[in-house]
Tab-separated table of C-alpha atoms and ligand atoms in Angstrom:
chain	number	residue	atom	x	y	z
A	4	MET	CA	172.880	155.700	-81.491
A	5	SER	CA	170.525	158.646	-80.875
A	6	PHE	CA	169.149	159.331	-77.490
A	7	THR	CA	165.517	158.539	-78.714
A	8	ARG	CA	166.741	155.233	-80.151
A	9	ARG	CA	168.703	154.286	-77.003
A	10	ALA	CA	165.558	155.238	-74.809
A	11	ALA	CA	163.428	153.116	-77.094
A	12	LEU	CA	165.795	150.122	-76.814
A	13	ILE	CA	166.027	150.423	-73.068
A	14	ALA	CA	162.243	150.610	-72.849
A	15	ALA	CA	162.004	147.523	-75.041
A	16	ILE	CA	164.392	145.602	-72.890
A	17	CYS	CA	162.593	146.654	-69.715
A	18	THR	CA	159.231	145.575	-71.167
A	19	ILE	CA	160.639	142.067	-72.105
A	20	ALA	CA	162.356	141.750	-68.665
A	21	LEU	CA	159.056	142.798	-66.963
A	22	ALA	CA	157.102	140.225	-68.950
A	23	PHE	CA	159.463	137.526	-67.673
A	24	LEU	CA	159.571	138.720	-64.045
A	25	ALA	CA	155.890	139.376	-63.675
A	26	PRO	CA	154.224	136.558	-61.881
A	27	ASP	CA	152.303	134.267	-64.370
A	28	ALA	CA	149.016	135.782	-64.884
A	29	LYS	CA	147.456	132.338	-64.620
A	30	ALA	CA	148.761	131.540	-61.157
A	31	HIS	CA	147.718	134.008	-58.438
A	32	GLY	CA	147.896	133.884	-54.658
A	33	TYR	CA	146.932	135.564	-51.441
A	34	LYS	CA	147.856	135.757	-47.864
A	35	ILE	CA	145.763	136.206	-44.758
A	36	GLY	CA	147.325	135.711	-41.262
A	37	ASP	CA	149.276	132.499	-41.356
A	38	LEU	CA	147.500	131.148	-44.527
A	39	GLU	CA	148.711	131.206	-48.067
A	40	ILE	CA	146.067	130.702	-50.646
A	41	GLY	CA	147.042	129.568	-54.198
A	42	HIS	CA	145.330	130.055	-57.427
A	43	PRO	CA	141.572	129.995	-56.846
A	44	TRP	CA	139.992	128.667	-59.958
A	45	THR	CA	136.931	127.234	-61.410
A	46	ARG	CA	135.852	126.003	-64.907
A	47	ALA	CA	133.868	127.287	-67.879
A	48	THR	CA	130.479	125.681	-67.827
A	49	PRO	CA	128.247	124.192	-70.556
A	50	PRO	CA	125.051	126.091	-71.394
A	51	SER	CA	122.271	125.754	-68.775
A	52	ALA	CA	124.725	124.472	-66.247
A	53	LYS	CA	123.564	125.570	-62.680
A	54	VAL	CA	126.674	124.490	-60.738
A	55	ALA	CA	130.412	124.727	-60.936
A	56	GLY	CA	133.276	123.593	-58.650
A	57	GLY	CA	135.677	126.006	-57.149
A	58	PHE	CA	139.257	124.991	-56.468
A	59	LEU	CA	142.353	126.325	-54.680
A	60	LYS	CA	145.281	125.487	-52.417
A	61	VAL	CA	145.607	126.541	-48.821
A	62	THR	CA	148.992	126.317	-46.918
A	63	ASN	CA	148.954	126.785	-43.171
A	64	LYS	CA	152.366	128.546	-42.229
A	65	GLY	CA	151.364	128.971	-38.521
A	66	SER	CA	151.393	126.667	-35.523
A	67	GLN	CA	147.547	126.549	-34.961
A	68	PRO	CA	145.105	124.528	-37.135
A	69	ASP	CA	142.520	126.562	-39.052
A	70	ARG	CA	139.477	125.610	-40.988
A	71	LEU	CA	137.909	126.859	-44.283
A	72	ILE	CA	134.379	127.102	-43.030
A	73	SER	CA	132.487	128.764	-45.921
A	74	ALA	CA	132.860	130.745	-48.951
A	75	THR	CA	130.968	133.014	-51.312
A	76	PHE	CA	131.143	133.503	-55.199
A	77	ASP	CA	129.744	136.487	-57.104
A	78	GLY	CA	128.520	134.265	-59.856
A	79	SER	CA	126.305	131.925	-57.798
A	80	ALA	CA	123.337	132.255	-55.454
A	81	SER	CA	125.075	130.117	-52.827
A	82	THR	CA	128.302	128.234	-52.173
A	83	GLU	CA	128.858	125.104	-50.131
A	84	VAL	CA	131.972	123.301	-48.983
A	85	HIS	CA	131.934	119.790	-50.530
A	86	GLU	CA	133.959	116.604	-50.682
A	87	MET	CA	133.844	114.250	-53.645
A	88	ALA	CA	135.182	110.638	-53.639
A	89	HIS	CA	135.086	108.012	-56.212
A	90	GLU	CA	134.312	104.797	-54.423
A	91	GLY	CA	133.566	101.390	-56.174
A	92	GLY	CA	132.748	102.996	-59.416
A	93	VAL	CA	130.426	105.517	-57.869
A	94	MET	CA	131.029	109.371	-57.787
A	95	LYS	CA	129.887	110.342	-54.287
A	96	MET	CA	129.502	113.886	-53.117
A	97	ARG	CA	128.746	115.293	-49.751
A	98	GLU	CA	128.560	118.720	-48.014
A	99	LEU	CA	131.103	119.354	-45.190
A	100	PRO	CA	129.111	121.442	-42.735
A	101	LYS	CA	132.189	121.953	-40.611
A	102	GLY	CA	134.359	122.917	-43.535
A	103	ILE	CA	137.927	121.619	-44.101
A	104	GLU	CA	140.767	121.594	-41.575
A	105	ILE	CA	144.165	122.907	-42.497
A	106	LYS	CA	146.601	121.631	-40.041
A	107	PRO	CA	149.857	123.655	-39.122
A	108	GLY	CA	152.522	123.084	-41.718
A	109	GLU	CA	150.034	121.435	-44.194
A	110	THR	CA	148.724	122.266	-47.563
A	111	VAL	CA	145.242	121.318	-48.469
A	112	GLU	CA	144.284	121.226	-52.116
A	113	LEU	CA	140.683	121.688	-53.284
A	114	LYS	CA	140.717	120.100	-56.673
A	115	PRO	CA	138.556	118.053	-59.125
A	116	GLY	CA	137.819	114.638	-57.628
A	117	GLY	CA	138.272	115.767	-53.931
A	118	PHE	CA	137.436	118.722	-51.734
A	119	HIS	CA	135.773	121.514	-53.725
A	120	LEU	CA	133.574	124.565	-53.245
A	121	MET	CA	130.306	123.994	-54.925
A	122	PHE	CA	128.865	127.076	-56.552
A	123	ILE	CA	125.133	126.541	-56.762
A	124	GLY	CA	122.652	128.452	-58.711
A	125	LEU	CA	124.936	130.044	-61.257
A	126	LYS	CA	123.638	133.463	-62.371
A	127	SER	CA	125.092	132.951	-65.916
A	128	GLY	CA	127.511	130.575	-67.626
A	129	LEU	CA	131.092	130.948	-66.747
A	130	LYS	CA	133.304	131.772	-69.624
A	131	GLU	CA	136.989	130.748	-69.970
A	132	LYS	CA	139.465	133.536	-69.055
A	133	GLU	CA	136.846	135.420	-66.956
A	134	ARG	CA	137.604	136.286	-63.446
A	135	LEU	CA	134.954	136.423	-60.650
A	136	LYS	CA	135.256	137.636	-57.137
A	137	GLY	CA	134.476	135.617	-54.081
A	138	THR	CA	135.363	135.273	-50.519
A	139	LEU	CA	136.859	132.472	-48.414
A	140	VAL	CA	135.909	132.348	-44.705
A	141	PHE	CA	138.419	130.792	-42.267
A	142	GLU	CA	137.630	130.065	-38.601
A	143	LYS	CA	140.632	131.877	-37.195
A	144	ALA	CA	142.287	133.757	-40.047
A	145	GLY	CA	139.058	135.548	-40.938
A	146	THR	CA	137.600	136.466	-44.384
A	147	ILE	CA	139.567	137.242	-47.569
A	148	GLU	CA	138.395	138.433	-50.921
A	149	VAL	CA	139.920	136.391	-53.828
A	150	ASP	CA	139.521	136.237	-57.552
A	151	PHE	CA	138.404	132.900	-59.144
A	152	ALA	CA	140.128	132.402	-62.590
A	153	VAL	CA	137.848	130.613	-64.968
A	154	GLU	CA	139.684	127.903	-66.746
A	155	SER	CA	138.644	125.671	-69.724
A	156	MET	CA	135.810	123.270	-69.420
A	157	GLY	CA	138.138	120.378	-69.462
A	158	ALA	CA	140.756	121.780	-67.007
A	159	ARG	CA	141.605	119.235	-64.330
A	160	GLY	CA	144.235	121.376	-62.449
A	161	GLY	CA	147.775	120.121	-61.732
A	162	ASN	CA	149.340	117.455	-63.895
A	163	ALA	CA	148.010	114.080	-64.912
A	164	GLN	CA	150.266	112.177	-62.295
A	165	GLU	CA	148.730	114.226	-59.478
A	166	HIS	CA	145.300	113.556	-60.757
A	167	HIS	CA	145.874	109.691	-60.964
A	168	ASN	CA	147.500	109.594	-57.543
A	169	HIS	CA	144.374	111.449	-56.240
A	170	GLY	CA	142.020	109.195	-58.022
A	171	ALA	CA	143.517	106.093	-56.306
A	172	LYS	CA	143.472	107.771	-52.903
A	173	THR	CA	140.837	106.088	-50.754
A	174	GLN	CA	139.941	106.699	-47.112
B	29	MET	CA	165.199	114.782	-47.816
B	30	THR	CA	165.566	112.594	-51.002
B	31	ALA	CA	165.097	109.394	-48.901
B	32	LEU	CA	162.006	110.793	-47.506
B	33	LYS	CA	160.765	111.740	-50.948
B	34	LEU	CA	161.502	108.265	-52.266
B	35	ILE	CA	159.547	106.704	-49.350
B	36	ARG	CA	156.726	109.085	-50.012
B	37	TYR	CA	156.624	108.229	-53.739
B	38	GLY	CA	156.947	104.523	-52.847
B	39	ALA	CA	154.036	104.753	-50.455
B	40	TRP	CA	152.019	106.661	-53.052
B	41	SER	CA	152.812	104.013	-55.707
B	42	ALA	CA	151.676	101.265	-53.300
B	43	ILE	CA	148.412	103.131	-52.523
B	44	ALA	CA	147.809	103.778	-56.151
B	45	ALA	CA	148.541	100.103	-57.090
B	46	LEU	CA	146.118	99.048	-54.434
B	47	GLY	CA	143.543	101.423	-55.618
B	48	VAL	CA	143.832	100.123	-59.191
B	49	VAL	CA	143.358	96.599	-57.961
B	50	ILE	CA	140.352	97.610	-55.938
B	51	ALA	CA	138.891	99.545	-58.760
B	52	VAL	CA	139.412	96.696	-61.280
B	53	VAL	CA	137.643	94.239	-58.906
B	54	LEU	CA	134.820	96.533	-58.237
B	55	LEU	CA	134.368	97.816	-61.807
B	56	SER	CA	134.336	94.509	-63.631
B	57	PRO	CA	130.491	93.682	-63.713
B	58	ALA	CA	130.181	90.120	-64.575
B	59	PRO	CA	132.078	90.241	-67.846
B	60	ARG	CA	132.201	86.527	-68.639
B	61	THR	CA	128.396	85.989	-68.732
B	62	ASP	CA	128.002	88.422	-71.580
B	63	GLN	CA	129.787	86.297	-74.261
B	64	ALA	CA	126.961	83.863	-74.090
B	65	GLY	CA	124.441	86.551	-74.771
B	66	GLY	CA	123.187	86.160	-71.166
B	67	GLY	CA	124.618	89.506	-70.107
B	68	ARG	CA	122.989	91.134	-66.988
B	69	ILE	CA	123.896	94.651	-68.120
B	70	GLY	CA	121.685	96.279	-70.692
B	71	GLY	CA	118.528	95.114	-72.379
B	72	PRO	CA	115.680	96.892	-74.377
B	73	PHE	CA	114.879	100.441	-73.465
B	74	LYS	CA	112.751	103.274	-74.852
B	75	ILE	CA	113.403	106.732	-73.409
B	76	ALA	CA	112.312	110.229	-74.213
B	77	SER	CA	115.133	112.067	-76.042
B	78	ALA	CA	116.075	115.641	-75.011
B	79	LYS	CA	115.845	116.580	-78.766
B	80	GLY	CA	112.276	115.339	-78.872
B	81	GLY	CA	110.809	111.909	-79.744
B	82	GLU	CA	112.189	108.776	-78.122
B	83	ILE	CA	115.341	106.731	-78.490
B	84	ASP	CA	114.783	102.977	-78.235
B	85	SER	CA	117.405	100.295	-78.162
B	86	ALA	CA	116.129	98.548	-81.368
B	87	SER	CA	117.005	101.633	-83.429
B	88	LEU	CA	120.564	101.436	-82.131
B	89	ARG	CA	121.138	97.960	-83.745
B	90	GLY	CA	124.197	98.007	-85.903
B	91	LYS	CA	125.595	100.951	-83.989
B	92	PRO	CA	128.081	100.593	-81.123
B	93	TYR	CA	127.057	102.975	-78.268
B	94	GLY	CA	127.884	104.101	-74.845
B	95	ILE	CA	125.427	104.869	-72.023
B	96	PHE	CA	126.324	107.209	-69.173
B	97	PHE	CA	124.167	108.040	-66.145
B	98	GLY	CA	124.626	111.576	-64.847
B	99	PHE	CA	122.927	114.944	-64.216
B	100	THR	CA	123.589	118.481	-65.329
B	101	GLN	CA	123.968	119.847	-61.718
B	102	CYS	CA	127.103	117.840	-61.469
B	103	PRO	CA	130.295	119.814	-60.966
B	104	ASP	CA	132.932	117.524	-62.231
B	105	ILE	CA	132.487	113.891	-63.253
B	106	CYS	CA	129.676	114.555	-65.718
B	107	PRO	CA	131.111	117.579	-67.731
B	108	GLY	CA	134.491	115.875	-67.341
B	109	THR	CA	133.318	112.550	-68.852
B	110	LEU	CA	131.479	114.355	-71.627
B	111	MET	CA	134.613	116.387	-72.391
B	112	ASP	CA	136.647	113.108	-72.441
B	113	LEU	CA	134.167	111.470	-74.815
B	114	THR	CA	134.116	114.570	-76.978
B	115	ALA	CA	137.903	114.647	-77.218
B	116	LEU	CA	138.061	110.924	-77.874
B	117	MET	CA	135.489	111.082	-80.806
B	118	ASP	CA	137.310	114.059	-82.220
B	119	ASP	CA	140.604	112.088	-82.053
B	120	LEU	CA	138.969	108.984	-83.777
B	121	ASP	CA	137.513	111.293	-86.420
B	122	LYS	CA	141.060	112.228	-87.373
B	123	GLY	CA	142.404	108.770	-87.608
B	124	PRO	CA	141.766	105.622	-89.604
B	125	MET	CA	138.679	104.922	-87.513
B	126	ALA	CA	136.873	108.020	-88.857
B	127	ALA	CA	134.230	106.258	-90.833
B	128	LYS	CA	133.445	103.745	-88.035
B	129	ALA	CA	133.423	106.530	-85.467
B	130	LYS	CA	130.460	108.226	-87.347
B	131	ASP	CA	128.349	105.355	-86.215
B	132	PHE	CA	129.144	105.741	-82.475
B	133	ARG	CA	126.444	107.100	-80.170
B	134	VAL	CA	126.566	108.067	-76.650
B	135	LEU	CA	123.417	108.213	-74.510
B	136	PHE	CA	123.517	110.489	-71.580
B	137	ILE	CA	120.692	109.457	-69.244
B	138	THR	CA	119.810	111.941	-66.455
B	139	VAL	CA	119.433	110.436	-62.902
B	140	ASP	CA	117.852	113.795	-61.980
B	141	PRO	CA	114.702	113.975	-64.195
B	142	GLU	CA	113.044	116.151	-61.517
B	143	ARG	CA	115.453	119.053	-62.382
B	144	ASP	CA	116.843	118.122	-65.842
B	145	THR	CA	114.139	118.898	-68.374
B	146	ALA	CA	114.542	117.985	-72.037
B	147	GLU	CA	115.280	121.566	-72.758
B	148	ILE	CA	117.941	121.945	-70.096
B	149	LEU	CA	119.568	118.672	-71.084
B	150	ALA	CA	119.542	119.520	-74.862
B	151	ASN	CA	120.985	122.937	-74.220
B	152	TYR	CA	123.741	121.533	-71.804
B	153	LEU	CA	124.807	118.869	-74.287
B	154	SER	CA	125.110	121.452	-77.070
B	155	ALA	CA	128.579	122.156	-75.628
B	156	PHE	CA	129.723	118.538	-76.578
B	157	ASP	CA	130.035	116.277	-79.503
B	158	GLY	CA	126.810	115.979	-81.541
B	159	ARG	CA	126.916	112.184	-81.127
B	160	ILE	CA	126.002	112.525	-77.520
B	161	ASP	CA	122.133	112.472	-77.022
B	162	GLY	CA	120.415	113.289	-73.763
B	163	LEU	CA	117.693	111.106	-72.438
B	164	VAL	CA	115.095	111.967	-69.824
B	165	PRO	CA	113.416	108.972	-68.292
B	166	THR	CA	110.425	109.548	-66.159
B	167	VAL	CA	110.804	109.721	-62.494
B	168	GLU	CA	108.793	106.442	-62.401
B	169	ALA	CA	110.850	104.730	-64.868
B	170	LEU	CA	114.281	105.599	-63.653
B	171	PRO	CA	114.694	102.934	-60.921
B	172	ALA	CA	114.072	99.986	-63.216
B	173	LEU	CA	116.183	101.412	-65.907
B	174	ALA	CA	119.192	101.980	-63.639
B	175	LYS	CA	118.748	98.497	-62.333
B	176	GLN	CA	118.837	97.288	-65.893
B	177	PHE	CA	122.375	98.686	-66.154
B	178	ALA	CA	123.472	97.937	-62.590
B	179	ALA	CA	123.887	101.644	-62.290
B	180	TYR	CA	123.640	103.338	-58.960
B	181	TYR	CA	122.230	106.717	-58.057
B	182	GLN	CA	121.096	108.336	-54.923
B	183	LYS	CA	119.967	111.801	-53.810
B	184	VAL	CA	122.107	113.457	-51.288
B	185	PRO	CA	120.544	116.444	-49.460
B	186	THR	CA	122.679	119.484	-48.954
B	187	SER	CA	121.910	122.905	-47.153
B	188	SER	CA	120.685	124.433	-50.520
B	189	GLY	CA	118.911	121.579	-51.921
B	190	TYR	CA	120.352	118.204	-53.032
B	191	THR	CA	123.038	116.645	-55.220
B	192	MET	CA	123.315	113.127	-56.653
B	193	ASN	CA	125.789	110.247	-56.167
B	194	HIS	CA	125.925	108.165	-59.254
B	195	THR	CA	127.930	105.404	-61.133
B	196	SER	CA	130.578	107.249	-63.096
B	197	ALA	CA	131.360	104.572	-65.738
B	198	VAL	CA	130.414	104.875	-69.416
B	199	TYR	CA	128.846	101.433	-70.331
B	200	LEU	CA	129.817	100.211	-73.821
B	201	PHE	CA	127.617	98.208	-76.141
B	202	ASN	CA	128.645	96.705	-79.409
B	203	ARG	CA	126.753	96.670	-82.701
B	204	GLU	CA	124.686	93.630	-81.530
B	205	GLY	CA	123.661	95.662	-78.389
B	206	VAL	CA	125.710	93.301	-76.128
B	207	PHE	CA	127.572	94.865	-73.226
B	208	ALA	CA	131.179	95.239	-73.938
B	209	GLY	CA	132.807	96.741	-70.823
B	210	THR	CA	133.184	100.227	-69.562
B	211	ILE	CA	135.287	103.349	-69.709
B	212	ASP	CA	135.874	105.587	-66.882
B	213	ILE	CA	137.067	109.238	-66.478
B	214	GLN	CA	139.892	108.062	-64.075
B	215	GLU	CA	141.423	106.003	-66.798
B	216	SER	CA	144.144	107.551	-69.127
B	217	ARG	CA	143.005	108.840	-72.429
B	218	SER	CA	145.086	106.269	-74.231
B	219	SER	CA	143.342	103.422	-72.309
B	220	GLN	CA	139.895	105.020	-73.163
B	221	LYS	CA	140.798	105.363	-76.767
B	222	ALA	CA	142.012	101.719	-77.032
B	223	LYS	CA	138.690	100.503	-75.656
B	224	LEU	CA	136.694	102.648	-78.064
B	225	GLU	CA	138.794	101.406	-80.992
B	226	ARG	CA	138.295	97.927	-79.952
B	227	LEU	CA	134.538	98.528	-79.753
B	228	LEU	CA	134.334	100.249	-83.027
B	229	GLY	CA	136.683	97.837	-84.836
B	230	ARG	CA	134.511	94.883	-84.612
C	304	LIG	CU1	130.020	119.287	-54.926
């Protein structure tokens, strides 16, 4: 085997190995202080849509509670922290002015049907596979810049089982 | 660890089962009275269509249809339900029900006529199946219309404006225009499909 051939082979093997080792492009995460933030995402919007939901996971690895108190999104005029609940056949949504608490050792998931960020006044439609910047503001850990990955219009996040468990959850 | 997990799954299942029971009880709007034609859900209507003109219940005779109350500034349930319906119709189009599925109509009635103009609604719905039509009732007509379908909606103020709470179910009507149950976004796709097939099959 010639040197160039061997070099090409090694390069090819490295590329393949890297492709497997590199973190899945779809799942991304961040750390700020004691908080781990998993995969901020949103959904592609129908034409003329003025709002979209923002979703992510936050795990508190520390010993003090923290709160997600606000957020911003480059694609919208404003962003609010909301909670949605399905009660007695009615979809109810409300703003959480004090944000969402993340207790020490706990993971809070913002997902369809539950807690979410509400992106209000979209500047343009969100298209699948785009990424838009935003920030998350925590009471103690501070502010972190994140990318929101735009998933398909029908994306529900997680698997169906999780979704059903959540749907049946009542307070 | 595994024992804990087992307990957790057990607890979740119990909660889920309880949730299903509660949902079934709350979501079954007087089903028995409909058989006799005295159904309390439905009745004649005539509402401005997002595509222009009006859609009236008489013109739907002979066609099974679904009615869904929502609004375009809805982050989840409305686009989610419209996606579900689009996927369901696509699915039916590929099966033995294809010919009957052509007759099916869905009417998406906005509960936010102050912001949802005909143009916005028509544009929004262009992302979904063509059998879904948008309807824009007048602000004055909306309360009575919602009452006719025992649908609930309410404005909820937020710091940048307002959002809407609303009934999430899709009301189904058979070819005679008689209420024939509901489908909901929280159901499995197979259960939704079975209900639509039953509706179309008659
Ligand atoms: Cu919201």
